[in-house]
Amino acid sequence: MTPAASGRLYGLGVGPGDPELLTLKALRLLKAADVVAYPTLEGGASFARSIVAEHLSGGQRELAIRVPMTSARAPAQQAYDGAAAEMAEHLEARRDVAVLCEGDPFFYGSFMYLFGRLAERFPVEVVPGVSSLTACAAVLGQPLAARNDTLAVLPAPLSDAVLRARLAEADAAAIIKLGRHYPRIRALIEAEGLTAHARYVERATLPEQRLVPLAEAGAVAAPYFSMILIHRRGEAWRWPHE
Ligand SMILES: C[S@@+](CC[C@H](N)C(=O)[O-])C[C@H]1O[C@@H](n2cnc3c(N)ncnc32)[C@H](O)[C@@H]1O
């Protein structure tokens, strides 16, 4: 067999937080990788790394991608430029690089910035993970969408006008990236008459997870890892349903 011309880049979905929600495939590739990379928020701990920490042998190289905490795009994109250059060196030296991605890599995952920089030069494999969207529905015991329902995934930083329009046309919605936007989103859902159909979940599948109907959530300081799920027809999957 001719040796591979380069290493392979893997985008490994590691799930929403519970270490048992890691796929067998992600685990196998994680253990076999020469280099394990993961995002950290400006030198802080890496959530993605913490999910798989028990499987890291200590014998692998680790590459922390320090992503600046700012809404401006340029500093983060510079961080991905630097990380991609470092990864390219490993890949050229025929070392496989596994990038850990919270949830699923291609569902609002930052892995796509590395993918965009490296996929034309190196072989890439993306391993899907359990996304926060399905994890939140599962822990809430609330089916996301049924039959011909439409489902909208709405990032909270969108404007009120866009959010209102998208909420009006979808049967079900997930509002992600709440954080500091939470008070505005809660008021908007109330104004749309949807509070009774909305549920709030933070840190789904982790020991500290919190689940409450939005009407009872109050003025919490919502963390970044939180979302609101809405189904405008309530428990529309029940039969018979009024
Ligand atoms: C940048 S997106 C990344 C999504 C991730 N790639 C996935 O597949 O779930 C981050 C958003 O996902 C949601 N999220 C991720 N993990 C979560 C969790 N454990 N509980 C609740 N929401 C979560 C939050 O809304 C957060 O702001």
Coordinates of C-alpha atoms and ligand atoms in Angstrom, one line a residue:
M1 CA 0.0 0.0 0.0
T2 CA 1.4 3.4 -0.9
P3 CA 1.6 5.7 2.2
A4 CA -1.0 8.5 2.3
A5 CA 0.3 11.8 0.9
S6 CA -1.0 13.6 4.0
G7 CA -2.9 13.1 7.2
R8 CA -6.7 13.3 7.4
L9 CA -8.7 16.0 9.0
Y10 CA -11.6 14.9 11.1
G11 CA -14.5 17.1 12.4
L12 CA -15.8 15.0 15.3
G13 CA -19.2 15.8 16.7
V14 CA -19.0 15.1 20.5
G15 CA -22.6 15.8 21.4
P16 CA -24.3 18.3 23.6
G17 CA -22.5 17.6 26.9
D18 CA -23.3 14.2 28.3
P19 CA -20.1 12.1 27.6
E20 CA -22.3 9.1 26.9
L21 CA -23.8 10.9 23.8
L22 CA -20.6 10.4 21.9
T23 CA -20.8 8.1 18.8
L24 CA -18.7 5.0 18.6
K25 CA -17.2 6.3 15.4
A26 CA -16.2 9.6 17.0
L27 CA -14.6 7.7 19.9
R28 CA -12.6 5.4 17.6
L29 CA -11.3 8.3 15.5
L30 CA -10.6 10.4 18.5
K31 CA -8.4 7.6 20.1
A32 CA -6.6 7.1 16.8
A33 CA -5.8 10.7 16.0
D34 CA -2.2 12.1 16.3
V35 CA -3.4 15.6 17.1
V36 CA -6.6 16.6 19.0
A37 CA -7.7 20.2 18.4
Y38 CA -10.6 22.1 20.1
P39 CA -11.8 25.6 20.5
T40 CA -11.4 27.4 23.8
L41 CA -12.8 30.8 24.6
E42 CA -9.7 33.0 25.0
G43 CA -7.7 30.5 27.0
G44 CA -10.5 29.3 29.2
A45 CA -11.5 25.6 29.5
S46 CA -12.7 23.9 26.3
F47 CA -16.3 22.6 26.6
A48 CA -15.7 20.2 23.7
R49 CA -12.6 18.8 25.3
S50 CA -14.3 18.4 28.7
I51 CA -16.9 16.1 27.0
V52 CA -14.2 13.6 25.9
A53 CA -11.6 14.2 28.6
E54 CA -11.8 10.7 30.0
H55 CA -10.7 9.2 26.6
L56 CA -7.6 11.4 26.1
S57 CA -4.6 9.2 26.8
G58 CA -2.1 12.1 27.3
G59 CA 0.0 10.6 24.5
Q60 CA -1.6 12.8 21.8
R61 CA -0.6 16.3 20.8
E62 CA -3.2 18.9 21.7
L63 CA -4.0 22.1 19.9
A64 CA -6.2 24.7 21.6
I65 CA -7.8 27.1 19.2
R66 CA -8.2 30.3 21.2
V67 CA -11.3 32.1 19.9
P68 CA -11.6 35.7 21.0
M69 CA -14.9 36.6 22.8
T70 CA -16.1 39.5 20.6
S71 CA -19.0 40.0 18.2
A72 CA -16.6 41.4 15.6
R73 CA -15.9 38.7 13.1
A74 CA -12.3 39.5 12.2
P75 CA -10.4 38.5 15.4
A76 CA -12.1 35.1 15.4
Q77 CA -11.4 34.6 11.7
Q78 CA -7.7 35.4 12.4
A79 CA -7.7 32.8 15.1
Y80 CA -9.0 30.2 12.6
D81 CA -6.4 31.3 10.0
G82 CA -3.7 30.6 12.6
A83 CA -5.2 27.3 13.7
A84 CA -5.6 26.2 10.1
A85 CA -2.0 26.9 9.3
E86 CA -0.9 24.9 12.3
M87 CA -3.1 22.0 11.3
A88 CA -1.9 22.1 7.8
E89 CA 1.7 21.5 9.1
H90 CA 0.5 18.4 10.9
L91 CA -1.5 17.2 8.0
E92 CA 1.5 17.7 5.6
A93 CA 3.6 15.7 8.0
R94 CA 1.0 12.9 7.6
R95 CA -0.4 13.3 11.1
D96 CA -4.2 12.9 11.4
V97 CA -5.9 15.8 13.2
A98 CA -9.3 15.4 15.0
V99 CA -11.2 18.6 15.7
L100 CA -13.6 18.3 18.6
C101 CA -17.0 20.0 17.9
E102 CA -19.7 20.4 20.5
G103 CA -22.9 19.0 19.2
D104 CA -22.7 18.4 15.5
P105 CA -19.9 20.0 13.4
F106 CA -22.1 21.3 10.6
F107 CA -25.0 22.5 12.8
Y108 CA -23.8 26.1 13.6
G109 CA -20.4 24.6 14.4
S110 CA -17.2 26.6 14.2
F111 CA -15.5 23.5 12.6
M112 CA -16.9 24.8 9.3
Y113 CA -14.4 27.7 9.4
L114 CA -11.5 25.2 9.5
F115 CA -13.3 23.0 6.9
G116 CA -13.5 26.1 4.6
R117 CA -9.8 26.7 4.9
L118 CA -8.5 23.1 4.6
A119 CA -11.0 20.9 2.7
E120 CA -9.5 21.7 -0.7
R121 CA -6.0 20.7 0.3
F122 CA -6.5 17.7 2.6
P123 CA -8.9 14.8 2.9
V124 CA -11.6 15.6 5.4
E125 CA -14.2 13.4 7.2
V126 CA -17.1 14.9 9.2
V127 CA -18.6 12.7 11.9
P128 CA -22.0 13.9 12.8
G129 CA -22.8 14.3 16.5
V130 CA -26.0 14.6 18.6
S131 CA -26.9 18.2 18.2
S132 CA -28.2 20.4 21.0
L133 CA -31.5 20.8 19.0
T134 CA -32.4 17.1 19.4
A135 CA -30.9 16.9 22.8
C136 CA -33.0 19.8 24.1
A137 CA -36.2 18.2 22.7
A138 CA -35.3 14.9 24.3
V139 CA -34.6 16.2 27.8
L140 CA -37.7 18.4 27.7
G141 CA -39.8 15.4 26.6
Q142 CA -41.1 17.6 23.8
P143 CA -41.2 16.3 20.3
L144 CA -39.7 18.9 17.9
A145 CA -41.9 18.6 14.8
A146 CA -44.3 16.0 13.4
R147 CA -46.0 15.2 10.1
N148 CA -45.9 18.3 7.9
D149 CA -44.8 20.7 10.6
T150 CA -42.2 23.2 9.6
L151 CA -39.3 23.9 12.1
A152 CA -37.4 27.1 12.2
V153 CA -34.0 27.4 13.9
L154 CA -33.6 31.0 14.9
P155 CA -30.4 32.6 16.3
A156 CA -31.3 35.1 19.0
P157 CA -29.1 37.9 17.7
L158 CA -31.4 38.3 14.7
S159 CA -33.5 41.4 14.7
D160 CA -37.0 41.4 16.2
A161 CA -38.6 42.0 12.8
V162 CA -36.9 38.9 11.3
L163 CA -37.6 36.8 14.4
R164 CA -41.3 37.8 14.4
A165 CA -41.7 37.0 10.7
R166 CA -40.0 33.6 10.9
L167 CA -41.9 32.7 14.1
A168 CA -45.2 33.6 12.3
E169 CA -44.6 31.2 9.5
A170 CA -43.2 28.2 11.4
D171 CA -45.2 25.6 13.3
A172 CA -42.2 24.9 15.6
A173 CA -39.1 26.9 16.4
A174 CA -35.9 26.6 18.3
I175 CA -34.3 29.9 19.4
I176 CA -30.6 29.4 20.0
K177 CA -27.6 31.5 21.2
L178 CA -29.8 33.2 23.9
G179 CA -27.2 34.6 26.4
R180 CA -27.7 38.4 26.8
H181 CA -30.5 38.3 24.2
Y182 CA -32.8 36.4 26.5
P183 CA -34.8 39.3 28.0
R184 CA -35.6 40.6 24.5
I185 CA -36.5 37.2 23.2
R186 CA -38.8 36.5 26.2
A187 CA -40.6 39.8 25.6
L188 CA -41.0 39.1 21.9
I189 CA -42.4 35.6 22.5
E190 CA -44.9 37.1 25.0
A191 CA -45.9 39.8 22.5
E192 CA -46.5 37.1 19.9
G193 CA -48.8 35.2 22.3
L194 CA -46.5 32.1 22.4
T195 CA -45.3 32.0 26.0
A196 CA -47.6 29.2 26.9
H197 CA -46.1 27.1 24.2
A198 CA -42.5 27.8 24.9
R199 CA -40.0 26.0 27.1
Y200 CA -36.6 27.0 28.2
V201 CA -33.6 24.7 28.6
E202 CA -30.1 25.4 29.7
R203 CA -27.1 23.1 29.6
A204 CA -29.1 20.1 28.3
T205 CA -27.8 16.7 29.2
L206 CA -25.3 18.0 31.8
P207 CA -25.7 17.4 35.5
E208 CA -26.6 21.1 36.0
Q209 CA -29.2 21.2 33.2
R210 CA -32.3 23.3 33.9
L211 CA -35.7 22.9 32.2
V212 CA -38.7 25.1 32.8
P213 CA -41.8 26.4 30.9
L214 CA -40.9 29.9 29.7
A215 CA -43.7 31.3 31.7
E216 CA -41.9 30.1 34.9
A217 CA -38.3 30.9 33.8
G218 CA -38.5 34.5 34.9
A219 CA -35.7 37.0 34.4
V220 CA -32.8 34.5 34.5
A221 CA -29.3 35.3 33.4
A222 CA -29.4 32.8 30.5
P223 CA -26.1 31.2 29.7
Y224 CA -24.8 30.9 26.1
F225 CA -25.7 27.1 26.2
S226 CA -29.4 27.6 26.4
M227 CA -32.3 27.6 24.0
I228 CA -36.1 28.0 23.8
L229 CA -38.3 25.5 22.0
I230 CA -41.7 26.5 20.9
H231 CA -44.5 24.5 19.2
R232 CA -47.3 26.9 18.3
R233 CA -50.0 24.2 18.4
G234 CA -48.9 23.0 21.9
E235 CA -48.8 19.2 22.0
A236 CA -49.8 18.9 18.4
W237 CA -48.5 15.3 18.1
R238 CA -51.1 14.0 20.6
W239 CA -54.2 12.3 19.2
P240 CA -56.9 13.4 19.3
H241 CA -55.7 17.0 19.4
E242 CA -57.9 20.1 19.7
Ligands
LIG1 C1 -22.8 27.8 18.0 S1 -24.2 26.9 18.4 C2 -23.5 25.3 18.2 C3 -24.5 24.2 18.1 C4 -23.8 22.8 18.1 N1 -22.9 22.6 17.0 C5 -24.9 21.7 18.1 O1 -24.9 20.9 17.2 O2 -25.7 21.7 19.0 C6 -24.4 27.1 20.1 C7 -25.8 27.1 20.6 O3 -26.3 25.8 20.7 C8 -27.2 25.7 21.8 N2 -26.6 24.7 22.7 C9 -25.5 24.0 22.5 N3 -25.4 23.1 23.5 C10 -26.4 23.2 24.3 C11 -26.9 22.6 25.5 N4 -26.1 21.6 26.1 N5 -28.0 23.0 26.1 C12 -28.8 24.0 25.5 N6 -28.4 24.6 24.4 C13 -27.3 24.2 23.8 C14 -27.2 27.1 22.5 O4 -28.4 27.8 22.0 C15 -25.9 27.7 22.0 O5 -26.0 29.1 22.0

